[in-house]
């Protein structure tokens, strides 16, 4: 069975009561966090996850078209909109991280197996924040719009990262993968730091160079941990008869994405912070 067929194999995830999920429920939930996670939404994600690929293709065509239109035009400054944009994502990432920490922390307190093989309860606060995380991956495509309108260098890592994360997040959401909770927490932590850094940069405050190095180090570490956690899930699925909420297709996709991200972020770190300045051909944003 090839990867595409495996990615579409949702046999084990068709009914909500078949989901291998944690029984943990939040003691204190806000009213909007306890909205039911209806079966119809789950089935919609499962049947339409491939549209994330469509969105990614349109995204790439759009940013390249805007780049061409901006070629002979003066760059926009957009400092105030960019400040609010980055601040919004920094605040969201911080709040979502704080709310999901309760569910993820509880799972790890039980066992490592529970943390990476069971998903969150499908009708509780954690499910709500996982859903908003998937939606945020679409909104974050707007990051690239600021780059091309301001005529800043657009590197491959940037748009590949945005498109790949969107596709993988939506597919993982359709499967309710267990290890996804850890992936989301790592991403939210990295983004809380990253967007706070970018928001501060727009204020013209002098930020020490080491702060940018820390942000990139956190991002690179996230990718390495993603590979490690995926390897643990692979071992469980191939060497035990324990149940793990993740298809092999999604697991293979995780390996491809995290390995390529790890290489690209390490390469970026070297070019931005380690390579002698006189060898740099352009300033990396």
Short mmCIF file of C-alpha atoms in Angstrom, two decimals:
data_model
loop_
_atom_site.label_atom_id
_atom_site.label_comp_id
_atom_site.label_asym_id
_atom_site.label_seq_id
_atom_site.Cartn_x
_atom_site.Cartn_y
_atom_site.Cartn_z
CA UNK A 1 0.00 0.00 0.00
CA UNK A 2 1.53 3.32 -0.99
CA UNK A 3 1.68 6.44 1.18
CA UNK A 4 -1.38 8.13 -0.36
CA UNK A 5 -3.55 5.08 0.34
CA UNK A 6 -2.23 4.90 3.88
CA UNK A 7 -2.94 8.59 4.43
CA UNK A 8 -6.53 7.96 3.41
CA UNK A 9 -6.92 4.91 5.64
CA UNK A 10 -9.20 6.20 8.37
CA UNK A 11 -10.93 2.89 9.05
CA UNK A 12 -10.03 2.97 12.73
CA UNK A 13 -11.13 6.57 13.16
CA UNK A 14 -14.55 6.63 11.54
CA UNK A 15 -16.58 6.60 14.72
CA UNK A 16 -15.91 8.88 17.64
CA UNK A 17 -16.33 6.11 20.22
CA UNK A 18 -13.52 4.16 18.54
CA UNK A 19 -11.00 6.90 19.23
CA UNK A 20 -8.29 5.70 21.61
CA UNK A 21 -8.48 8.73 23.86
CA UNK A 22 -7.72 9.79 27.40
CA UNK A 23 -10.54 9.84 29.92
CA UNK A 24 -9.21 13.02 31.53
CA UNK A 25 -11.68 15.91 31.75
CA UNK A 26 -10.78 19.46 32.72
CA UNK A 27 -11.94 20.40 36.20
CA UNK A 28 -12.52 24.00 35.14
CA UNK A 29 -13.52 24.79 31.57
CA UNK A 30 -14.77 27.99 30.03
CA UNK A 31 -18.15 27.83 28.32
CA UNK A 32 -16.75 28.13 24.80
CA UNK A 33 -14.24 25.35 25.51
CA UNK A 34 -16.92 22.78 26.25
CA UNK A 35 -18.69 22.98 22.91
CA UNK A 36 -19.33 19.49 21.60
CA UNK A 37 -16.85 18.17 19.08
CA UNK A 38 -19.48 16.73 16.72
CA UNK A 39 -19.04 13.60 14.68
CA UNK A 40 -19.94 15.59 11.57
CA UNK A 41 -16.85 17.78 12.02
CA UNK A 42 -14.63 14.73 12.49
CA UNK A 43 -15.96 13.11 9.35
CA UNK A 44 -15.58 16.39 7.43
CA UNK A 45 -11.89 16.54 8.34
CA UNK A 46 -11.42 12.91 7.42
CA UNK A 47 -13.10 13.26 4.05
CA UNK A 48 -11.64 16.65 3.14
CA UNK A 49 -8.15 16.78 4.65
CA UNK A 50 -6.69 16.79 1.14
CA UNK A 51 -8.02 20.31 0.62
CA UNK A 52 -5.16 21.44 2.84
CA UNK A 53 -2.98 20.53 -0.15
CA UNK A 54 -5.20 22.64 -2.40
CA UNK A 55 -4.88 25.59 -0.01
CA UNK A 56 -1.10 25.15 0.05
CA UNK A 57 -0.87 25.17 -3.75
CA UNK A 58 -3.04 28.28 -4.00
CA UNK A 59 -0.94 29.87 -1.24
CA UNK A 60 2.29 29.28 -3.16
CA UNK A 61 0.86 30.59 -6.45
CA UNK A 62 -0.54 33.65 -4.69
CA UNK A 63 2.67 34.67 -2.93
CA UNK A 64 4.72 34.21 -6.09
CA UNK A 65 2.20 36.32 -8.02
CA UNK A 66 2.35 39.08 -5.41
CA UNK A 67 6.15 38.96 -5.52
CA UNK A 68 6.00 39.54 -9.26
CA UNK A 69 3.55 42.41 -8.87
CA UNK A 70 5.79 44.00 -6.24
CA UNK A 71 8.93 43.70 -8.35
CA UNK A 72 8.76 47.28 -9.70
CA UNK A 73 6.80 48.75 -6.80
CA UNK A 74 7.92 50.41 -3.62
CA UNK A 75 7.85 48.18 -0.56
CA UNK A 76 5.17 48.71 2.08
CA UNK A 77 6.35 49.36 5.64
CA UNK A 78 3.37 47.80 7.46
CA UNK A 79 5.08 48.15 10.84
CA UNK A 80 1.92 48.80 12.85
CA UNK A 81 -0.18 46.01 11.23
CA UNK A 82 2.81 43.66 11.60
CA UNK A 83 3.11 44.48 15.30
CA UNK A 84 -0.54 43.63 15.92
CA UNK A 85 -0.32 40.53 13.71
CA UNK A 86 2.66 39.12 15.59
CA UNK A 87 1.22 40.14 18.96
CA UNK A 88 -2.04 38.33 18.20
CA UNK A 89 -0.21 35.09 17.36
CA UNK A 90 2.08 35.43 20.39
CA UNK A 91 -0.90 35.87 22.72
CA UNK A 92 -2.86 33.04 21.12
CA UNK A 93 0.11 30.65 21.28
CA UNK A 94 0.72 31.49 24.94
CA UNK A 95 -2.92 31.00 25.95
CA UNK A 96 -3.33 27.78 23.95
CA UNK A 97 -0.08 26.41 25.41
CA UNK A 98 -1.25 27.20 28.94
CA UNK A 99 -4.66 25.58 28.42
CA UNK A 100 -3.32 22.43 26.75
CA UNK A 101 -0.58 22.01 29.35
CA UNK A 102 -3.15 20.63 31.80
CA UNK A 103 -4.20 17.79 29.50
CA UNK A 104 -0.71 16.96 28.21
CA UNK A 105 0.85 17.20 31.66
CA UNK A 106 -1.75 14.81 33.06
CA UNK A 107 -1.06 12.27 30.30
CA UNK A 108 2.70 12.32 30.87
CA UNK A 109 2.12 11.95 34.62
CA UNK A 110 0.36 8.63 33.92
CA UNK A 111 2.87 7.19 31.47
CA UNK A 112 4.89 8.04 28.39
CA UNK A 113 2.77 5.54 26.47
CA UNK A 114 -0.47 7.31 27.40
CA UNK A 115 1.02 10.64 26.38
CA UNK A 116 2.02 9.60 22.86
CA UNK A 117 -0.56 6.95 22.01
CA UNK A 118 -3.79 8.29 23.46
CA UNK A 119 -5.42 11.41 22.08
CA UNK A 120 -7.26 13.96 24.21
CA UNK A 121 -10.89 13.50 25.16
CA UNK A 122 -12.90 14.41 22.02
CA UNK A 123 -15.50 16.51 23.87
CA UNK A 124 -13.41 18.53 26.28
CA UNK A 125 -11.41 21.77 26.40
CA UNK A 126 -8.26 20.21 24.94
CA UNK A 127 -10.16 19.19 21.80
CA UNK A 128 -11.34 22.78 21.38
CA UNK A 129 -7.80 24.16 21.52
CA UNK A 130 -6.52 21.45 19.19
CA UNK A 131 -9.17 22.54 16.70
CA UNK A 132 -8.17 26.20 16.98
CA UNK A 133 -4.56 25.15 16.44
CA UNK A 134 -5.49 23.57 13.10
CA UNK A 135 -7.34 26.74 12.09
CA UNK A 136 -4.37 28.86 13.14
CA UNK A 137 -2.18 27.07 10.59
CA UNK A 138 -4.35 28.56 7.83
CA UNK A 139 -4.25 32.03 9.38
CA UNK A 140 -0.47 31.87 9.75
CA UNK A 141 -0.11 31.72 5.97
CA UNK A 142 -0.58 35.49 6.24
CA UNK A 143 2.99 35.71 7.59
CA UNK A 144 4.24 35.33 4.04
CA UNK A 145 2.03 38.16 2.81
CA UNK A 146 3.89 40.58 5.08
CA UNK A 147 7.22 39.35 3.72
CA UNK A 148 6.37 39.78 0.05
CA UNK A 149 4.57 43.12 0.51
CA UNK A 150 7.58 44.46 2.45
CA UNK A 151 9.89 42.97 -0.22
CA UNK A 152 11.93 41.01 2.31
CA UNK A 153 13.87 37.87 1.32
CA UNK A 154 11.56 34.87 1.04
CA UNK A 155 13.53 31.70 1.74
CA UNK A 156 12.44 28.15 0.89
CA UNK A 157 12.27 27.16 4.58
CA UNK A 158 9.59 29.76 5.23
CA UNK A 159 6.95 28.74 2.69
CA UNK A 160 7.77 25.03 2.83
CA UNK A 161 7.34 25.10 6.60
CA UNK A 162 3.99 26.89 6.42
CA UNK A 163 2.55 24.61 3.74
CA UNK A 164 3.86 21.34 5.21
CA UNK A 165 2.70 22.14 8.74
CA UNK A 166 -0.78 23.00 7.48
CA UNK A 167 -1.12 19.72 5.57
CA UNK A 168 0.24 17.59 8.39
CA UNK A 169 -1.81 19.35 11.07
CA UNK A 170 -5.09 18.89 9.21
CA UNK A 171 -4.36 15.25 8.41
CA UNK A 172 -3.35 14.59 12.02
CA UNK A 173 -6.48 16.34 13.25
CA UNK A 174 -8.58 14.07 11.08
CA UNK A 175 -6.95 11.06 12.72
CA UNK A 176 -6.83 12.54 16.24
CA UNK A 177 -3.28 11.20 16.55
CA UNK A 178 -2.10 10.64 20.10
CA UNK A 179 1.39 12.09 19.76
CA UNK A 180 -0.15 15.15 18.14
CA UNK A 181 -0.74 16.65 21.58
CA UNK A 182 3.03 16.77 22.16
CA UNK A 183 3.64 18.14 18.66
CA UNK A 184 1.13 20.92 19.27
CA UNK A 185 2.62 21.84 22.63
CA UNK A 186 6.11 22.09 21.13
CA UNK A 187 4.86 24.22 18.26
CA UNK A 188 2.89 26.56 20.52
CA UNK A 189 5.89 27.05 22.80
CA UNK A 190 8.17 27.83 19.85
CA UNK A 191 5.62 30.19 18.32
CA UNK A 192 4.98 32.01 21.60
CA UNK A 193 8.70 32.85 21.65
CA UNK A 194 9.00 33.50 17.92
CA UNK A 195 6.02 35.82 17.53
CA UNK A 196 6.91 37.71 20.70
CA UNK A 197 10.39 38.25 19.24
CA UNK A 198 8.97 39.43 15.90
CA UNK A 199 6.46 41.75 17.58
CA UNK A 200 9.25 43.29 19.65
CA UNK A 201 11.39 43.72 16.53
CA UNK A 202 8.75 45.95 14.95
CA UNK A 203 9.04 48.40 17.88
CA UNK A 204 12.66 49.17 16.92
CA UNK A 205 13.91 48.10 20.33
CA UNK A 206 17.47 46.81 20.37
CA UNK A 207 17.25 43.05 20.80
CA UNK A 208 20.43 41.11 21.63
CA UNK A 209 21.51 38.74 18.86
CA UNK A 210 21.43 35.81 21.25
CA UNK A 211 17.63 36.13 21.53
CA UNK A 212 17.23 35.30 17.83
CA UNK A 213 19.65 32.40 18.29
CA UNK A 214 17.56 31.04 21.17
CA UNK A 215 14.37 31.22 19.06
CA UNK A 216 16.00 29.32 16.19
CA UNK A 217 17.50 26.80 18.62
CA UNK A 218 14.07 26.13 20.12
CA UNK A 219 12.63 25.64 16.64
CA UNK A 220 15.40 23.23 15.65
CA UNK A 221 15.08 21.30 18.92
CA UNK A 222 11.34 20.98 18.26
CA UNK A 223 12.09 19.20 14.99
CA UNK A 224 14.57 16.81 16.60
CA UNK A 225 12.08 15.96 19.35
CA UNK A 226 9.46 15.38 16.67
CA UNK A 227 11.69 12.75 15.05
CA UNK A 228 12.39 11.13 18.45
CA UNK A 229 8.70 10.92 19.43
CA UNK A 230 7.78 9.56 16.00
CA UNK A 231 10.49 6.90 16.38
CA UNK A 232 8.99 5.90 19.73
CA UNK A 233 5.53 5.54 18.18
CA UNK A 234 6.99 3.52 15.31
CA UNK A 235 8.68 1.14 17.78
CA UNK A 236 5.43 0.66 19.70
CA UNK A 237 3.43 -0.03 16.55
CA UNK A 238 5.96 -2.47 15.08
CA UNK A 239 7.25 -4.26 18.18
CA UNK A 240 4.22 -4.52 20.48
CA UNK A 241 0.53 -5.25 20.26
CA UNK A 242 -0.34 -2.06 22.15
CA UNK A 243 -2.81 0.23 20.51
CA UNK A 244 -1.57 3.63 19.33
CA UNK A 245 -3.80 6.32 17.83
CA UNK A 246 -1.86 7.03 14.64
CA UNK A 247 -1.86 5.39 11.23
CA UNK A 248 1.39 4.30 9.59
CA UNK A 249 0.74 6.73 6.74
CA UNK A 250 0.58 9.68 9.12
CA UNK A 251 3.65 8.39 10.95
CA UNK A 252 5.69 8.19 7.73
CA UNK A 253 4.57 11.72 6.87
CA UNK A 254 5.74 12.89 10.32
CA UNK A 255 9.20 11.43 9.68
CA UNK A 256 9.48 13.15 6.30
CA UNK A 257 8.38 16.52 7.64
CA UNK A 258 10.37 16.56 10.87
CA UNK A 259 13.59 15.28 9.27
CA UNK A 260 13.45 17.85 6.48
CA UNK A 261 12.56 20.61 8.96
CA UNK A 262 15.45 19.59 11.19
CA UNK A 263 17.93 19.77 8.31
CA UNK A 264 16.58 23.09 7.03
CA UNK A 265 16.49 24.77 10.44
CA UNK A 266 20.02 23.58 11.23
CA UNK A 267 21.16 24.94 7.87
CA UNK A 268 19.41 28.24 8.59
CA UNK A 269 21.07 28.45 12.02
CA UNK A 270 24.50 27.96 10.48
CA UNK A 271 23.97 30.54 7.74
CA UNK A 272 22.43 33.12 10.08
CA UNK A 273 24.64 32.83 13.15
CA UNK A 274 27.75 30.73 12.56
CA UNK A 275 28.96 31.39 9.03
CA UNK A 276 31.40 34.32 8.78
CA UNK A 277 29.52 37.51 7.92
CA UNK A 278 31.60 38.24 4.83
CA UNK A 279 30.31 34.99 3.29
CA UNK A 280 26.64 35.91 3.65
CA UNK A 281 25.04 36.98 0.43
CA UNK A 282 22.01 38.56 2.07
CA UNK A 283 20.52 39.24 5.43
CA UNK A 284 18.24 36.45 6.61
CA UNK A 285 14.94 37.46 8.14
#
